[in-house]
XYZ file of C-alpha atoms in Angstrom:
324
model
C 98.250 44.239 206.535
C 95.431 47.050 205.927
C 96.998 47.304 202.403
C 97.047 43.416 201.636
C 93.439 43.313 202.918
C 91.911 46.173 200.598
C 93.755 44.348 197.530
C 92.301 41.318 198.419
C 88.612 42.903 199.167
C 89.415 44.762 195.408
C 90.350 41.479 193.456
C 87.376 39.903 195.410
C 85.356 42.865 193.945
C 86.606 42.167 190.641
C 85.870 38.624 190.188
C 81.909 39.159 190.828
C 81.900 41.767 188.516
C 83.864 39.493 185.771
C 82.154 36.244 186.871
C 78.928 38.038 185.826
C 78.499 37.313 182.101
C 80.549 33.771 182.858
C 77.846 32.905 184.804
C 75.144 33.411 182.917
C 76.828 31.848 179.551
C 77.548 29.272 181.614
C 73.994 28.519 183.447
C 72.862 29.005 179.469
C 74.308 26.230 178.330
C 73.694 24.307 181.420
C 70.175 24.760 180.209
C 70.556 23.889 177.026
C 72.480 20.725 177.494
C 70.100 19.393 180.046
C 67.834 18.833 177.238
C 70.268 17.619 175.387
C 70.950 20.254 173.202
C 75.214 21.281 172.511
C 75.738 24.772 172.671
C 78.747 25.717 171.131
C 77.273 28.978 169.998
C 77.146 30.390 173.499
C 80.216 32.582 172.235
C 78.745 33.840 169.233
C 75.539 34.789 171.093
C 77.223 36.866 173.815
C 78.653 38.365 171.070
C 75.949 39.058 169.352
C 74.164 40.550 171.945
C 77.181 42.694 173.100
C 77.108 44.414 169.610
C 72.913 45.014 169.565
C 73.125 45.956 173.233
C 75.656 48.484 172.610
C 74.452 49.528 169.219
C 70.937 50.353 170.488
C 71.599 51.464 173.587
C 73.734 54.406 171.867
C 71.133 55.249 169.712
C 68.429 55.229 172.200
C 70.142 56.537 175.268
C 68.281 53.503 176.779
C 70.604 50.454 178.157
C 67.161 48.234 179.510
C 65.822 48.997 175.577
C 69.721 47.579 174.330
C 69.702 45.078 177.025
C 65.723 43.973 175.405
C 67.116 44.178 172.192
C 70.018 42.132 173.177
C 67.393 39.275 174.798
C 65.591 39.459 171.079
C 68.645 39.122 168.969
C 70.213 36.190 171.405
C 66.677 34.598 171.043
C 66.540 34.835 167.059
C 69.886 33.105 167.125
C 68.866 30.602 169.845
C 65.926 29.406 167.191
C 68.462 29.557 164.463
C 70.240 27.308 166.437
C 66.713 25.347 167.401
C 65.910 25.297 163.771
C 68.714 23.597 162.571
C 69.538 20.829 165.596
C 65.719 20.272 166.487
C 63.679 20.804 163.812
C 66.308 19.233 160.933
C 68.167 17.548 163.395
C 71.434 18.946 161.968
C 75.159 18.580 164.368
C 74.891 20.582 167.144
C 78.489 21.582 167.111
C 78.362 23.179 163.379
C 75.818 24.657 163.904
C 77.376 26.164 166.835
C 80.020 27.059 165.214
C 78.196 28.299 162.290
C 76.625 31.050 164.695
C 79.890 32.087 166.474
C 81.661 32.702 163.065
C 78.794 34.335 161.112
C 78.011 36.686 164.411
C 81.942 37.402 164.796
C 82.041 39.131 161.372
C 79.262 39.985 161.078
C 79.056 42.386 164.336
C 82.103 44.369 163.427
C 80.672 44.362 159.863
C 77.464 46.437 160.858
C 79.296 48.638 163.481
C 81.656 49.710 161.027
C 78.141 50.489 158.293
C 76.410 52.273 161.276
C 79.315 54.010 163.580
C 82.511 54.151 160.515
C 84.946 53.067 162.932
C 86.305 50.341 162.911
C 83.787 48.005 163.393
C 83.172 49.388 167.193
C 80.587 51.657 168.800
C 81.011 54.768 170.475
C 81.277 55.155 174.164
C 78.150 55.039 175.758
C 77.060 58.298 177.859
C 75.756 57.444 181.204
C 72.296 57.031 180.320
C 72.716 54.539 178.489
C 74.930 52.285 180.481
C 74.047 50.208 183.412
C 75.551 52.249 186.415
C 77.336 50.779 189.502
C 74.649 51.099 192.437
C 75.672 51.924 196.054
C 73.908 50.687 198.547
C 71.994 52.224 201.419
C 74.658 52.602 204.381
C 77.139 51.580 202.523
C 79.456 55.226 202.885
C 78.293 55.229 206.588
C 79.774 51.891 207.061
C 82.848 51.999 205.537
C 84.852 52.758 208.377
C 83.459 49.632 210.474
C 86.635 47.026 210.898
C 86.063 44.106 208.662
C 82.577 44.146 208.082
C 82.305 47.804 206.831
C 85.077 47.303 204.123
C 83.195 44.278 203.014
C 79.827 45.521 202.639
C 81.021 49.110 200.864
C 83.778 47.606 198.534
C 82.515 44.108 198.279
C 78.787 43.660 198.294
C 77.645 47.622 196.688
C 79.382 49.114 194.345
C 77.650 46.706 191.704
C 75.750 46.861 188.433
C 71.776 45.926 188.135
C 72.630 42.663 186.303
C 75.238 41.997 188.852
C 73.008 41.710 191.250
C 70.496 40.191 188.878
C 72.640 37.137 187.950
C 73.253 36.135 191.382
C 70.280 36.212 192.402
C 69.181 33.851 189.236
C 71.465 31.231 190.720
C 69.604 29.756 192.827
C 66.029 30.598 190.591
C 67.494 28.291 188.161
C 68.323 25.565 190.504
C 64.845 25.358 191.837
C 63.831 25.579 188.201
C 65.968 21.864 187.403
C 65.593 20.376 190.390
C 61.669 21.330 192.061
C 59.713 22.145 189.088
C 58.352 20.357 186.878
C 59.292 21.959 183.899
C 63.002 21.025 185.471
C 61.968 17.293 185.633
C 60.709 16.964 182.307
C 63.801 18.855 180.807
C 66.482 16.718 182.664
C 64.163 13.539 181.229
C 64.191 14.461 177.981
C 67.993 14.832 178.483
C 68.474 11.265 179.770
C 65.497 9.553 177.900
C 63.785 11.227 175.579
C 61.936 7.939 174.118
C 60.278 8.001 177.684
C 59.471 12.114 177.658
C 57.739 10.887 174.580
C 56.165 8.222 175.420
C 54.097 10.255 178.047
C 52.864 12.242 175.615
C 55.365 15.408 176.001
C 56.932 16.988 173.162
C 60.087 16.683 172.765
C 61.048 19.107 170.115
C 59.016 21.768 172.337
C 60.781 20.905 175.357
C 64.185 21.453 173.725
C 63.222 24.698 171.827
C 62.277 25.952 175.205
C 65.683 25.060 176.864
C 67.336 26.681 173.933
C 65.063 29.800 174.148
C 66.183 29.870 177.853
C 69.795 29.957 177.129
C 69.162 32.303 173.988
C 67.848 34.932 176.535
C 70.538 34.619 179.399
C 73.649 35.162 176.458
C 71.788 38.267 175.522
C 72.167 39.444 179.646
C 75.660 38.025 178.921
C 76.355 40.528 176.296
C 74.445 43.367 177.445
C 76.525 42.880 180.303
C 79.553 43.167 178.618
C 79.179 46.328 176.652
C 76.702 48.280 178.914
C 77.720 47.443 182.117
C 81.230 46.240 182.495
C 82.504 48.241 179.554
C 81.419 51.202 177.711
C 80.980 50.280 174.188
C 81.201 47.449 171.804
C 84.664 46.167 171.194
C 85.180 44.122 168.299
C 85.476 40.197 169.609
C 84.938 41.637 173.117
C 83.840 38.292 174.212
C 87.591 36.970 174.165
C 86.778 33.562 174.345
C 84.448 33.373 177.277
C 81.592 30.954 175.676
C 83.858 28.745 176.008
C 85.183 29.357 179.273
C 81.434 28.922 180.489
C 81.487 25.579 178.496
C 84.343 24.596 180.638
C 82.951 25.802 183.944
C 79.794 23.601 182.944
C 82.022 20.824 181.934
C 83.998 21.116 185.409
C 80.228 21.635 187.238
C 79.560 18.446 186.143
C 75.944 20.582 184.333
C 75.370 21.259 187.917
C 74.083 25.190 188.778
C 76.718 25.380 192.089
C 79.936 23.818 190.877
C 79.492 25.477 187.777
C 79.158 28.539 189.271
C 81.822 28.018 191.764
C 84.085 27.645 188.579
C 82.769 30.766 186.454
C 84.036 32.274 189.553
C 87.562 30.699 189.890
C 87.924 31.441 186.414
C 86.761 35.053 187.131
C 89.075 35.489 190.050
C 92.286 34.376 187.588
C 91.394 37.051 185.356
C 91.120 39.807 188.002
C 94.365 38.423 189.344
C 96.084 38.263 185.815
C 95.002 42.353 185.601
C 96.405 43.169 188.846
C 99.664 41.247 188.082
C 100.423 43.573 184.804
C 103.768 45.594 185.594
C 104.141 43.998 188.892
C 107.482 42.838 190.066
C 107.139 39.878 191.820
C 109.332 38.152 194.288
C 112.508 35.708 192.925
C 110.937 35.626 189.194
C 110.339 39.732 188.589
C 107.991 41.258 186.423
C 106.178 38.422 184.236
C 105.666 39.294 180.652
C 102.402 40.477 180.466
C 101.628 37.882 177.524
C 102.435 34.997 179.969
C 99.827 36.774 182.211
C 96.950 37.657 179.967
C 97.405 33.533 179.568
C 96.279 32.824 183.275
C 92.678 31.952 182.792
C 92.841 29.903 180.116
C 96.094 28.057 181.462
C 93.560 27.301 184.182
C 91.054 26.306 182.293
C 93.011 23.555 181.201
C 94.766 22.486 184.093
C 91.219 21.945 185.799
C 89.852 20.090 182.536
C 92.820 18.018 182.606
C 93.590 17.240 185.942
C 90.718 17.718 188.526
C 87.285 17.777 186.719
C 87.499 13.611 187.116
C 85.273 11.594 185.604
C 82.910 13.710 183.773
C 79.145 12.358 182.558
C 76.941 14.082 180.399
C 73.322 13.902 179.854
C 72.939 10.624 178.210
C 70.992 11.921 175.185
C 73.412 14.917 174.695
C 74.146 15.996 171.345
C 71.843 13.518 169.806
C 68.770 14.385 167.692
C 65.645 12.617 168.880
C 63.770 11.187 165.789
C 60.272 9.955 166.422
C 59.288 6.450 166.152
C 56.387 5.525 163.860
């Protein structure tokens, strides 16, 4: 029983630390689409700011001057994105695409110019990663039944931007649903003609939301290369833009369900890495390939079969031209 609980307290462990650049992909796009605004690129953008976290970060021995850089390079790419959906009023999808393609060779492109190997970085010293923090009492506790084991193994034992992106959670909510910055974004994702009627920009409005989710994919990556990993893998991302699209999709663009599915998501992939070379009761060891396939299986089960009926923003993915 001790056993089964610290496994479960580990995998539990596990799936804040994955859920953490999940979540904030996925509260990026939430942002985005609010106003109305598709982000497809939310993959590319991670990405992107994976490779200039990493990148500077080594050559620095700073991680908060990779994880700034990151933030800037997310943002140029977030007006890119601006630029061509608000501005020219371009599809929102090709140009999302456009970004996660160009970013995807182009990252391994410049590591492989800088580093000569292979497209990847180095592995970061110390110094310039974002360490796992312990917190105060947390060896002293340890041996506590129930509680102890949760507080040193569950709650410390986390990065900076662990902590960070939790704590955002709810700082975003208030920001949609009390402020009135929120207001005026969800309007000008439902009615725009109105937001502009009152005599609010809309363009401005959007490139804001965009800048917004710009910034949170470059936490994403920095996250990804400085803090859960060590250095900058080439298409390190694996796919999880989209998985954030999904858990936004499934949240119904709604900060807590979306969350709560970044985080079901997240616990599938801890559980698919704790399943590898297990032998499992009646069926055996599972091919790992059928494994690595758990999260996305999911993905698509929940899309499919339990999201129900699903309602975007009315004005989604459709450019606002002025009236004269």
């Amino acid at each position: 029983m001790t056993d089964l609980w610290m496994q479960l307290l580990l995998t539990a462990d596990a799936t804040l630390r994955i859920s953490t650049p999940l979540i904030l992909a996925a509260l990026a796009g939430l942002c985005s689409e609010r106003a109305a605004v598709i982000d497809i690129g939310l993959e590319g953008k991670m990405l992107g700011g994976a490779f200039t976290a990493a990148t500077v970060s080594y050559l620095t021995g700073s991680a908060w001057l990779g994880l700034v850089c990151a933030i800037l390079a997310c943002l140029l790419l977030a007006l890119l994105h601006g630029f061509a959906c608000i501005t020219h009023r371009g599809n929102q999808v090709v140009s999302g695409m456009a970004i996660n393609i160009v970013v995807a060779g182009l990252a391994p492109t410049l590591g492989h110019a800088i580093f000569h190997i292979n497209g990847d970085t180095p592995p970061l010293p110390q110094g310039a990663r974002f360490m796992a923090l312990t917190l105060p009492g947390a060896e002293a506790l340890r041996g506590v039944p129930v509680l102890g084991p949760i507080y040193a193994e569950l709650v410390s034992g986390h990065t900076l931007l662990t902590y960070a992106t939790f704590a955002l959670i709810p700082c975003v909510s208030f920001m949609l649903y009390k402020t009135r910055f929120g207001l005026r974004l969800r309007a000008v994702g439902e009615n725009p003609e109105a937001v502009d009627t009152a005599g609010i920009s809309v363009a401005w409005l959007r490139y804001r939301a965009v800048l917004i989710a710009g910034a949170l994919c470059g936490v994403a990556g920095a996250s990804l290369s400085t803090a859960l990993g060590a250095s900058f893998i080439r298409d390190m991302t694996a796919g999880k833009g989209y998985l954030a699209l999904a858990a936004m999709i499934f949240g119904k663009w709604r900060p807590g369900p979306t969350v709560t599915a970044c985080l079901l998501f997240a616990f599938t992939d801890a559980l698919q890495a704790r399943l590898q070379g297990v032998s499992l009761p009646l069926v055996g060891e599972i091919p790992v390939q059928f494994i690595i396939m758990l999260p996305y299986v999911m993905t698509v089960i929940l899309l499919a079969g339990f999201v129900g009926k699903v309602t975007a923003p009315k004005a989604d993915g459709i450019p606002y031209v002025k009236e004269r």
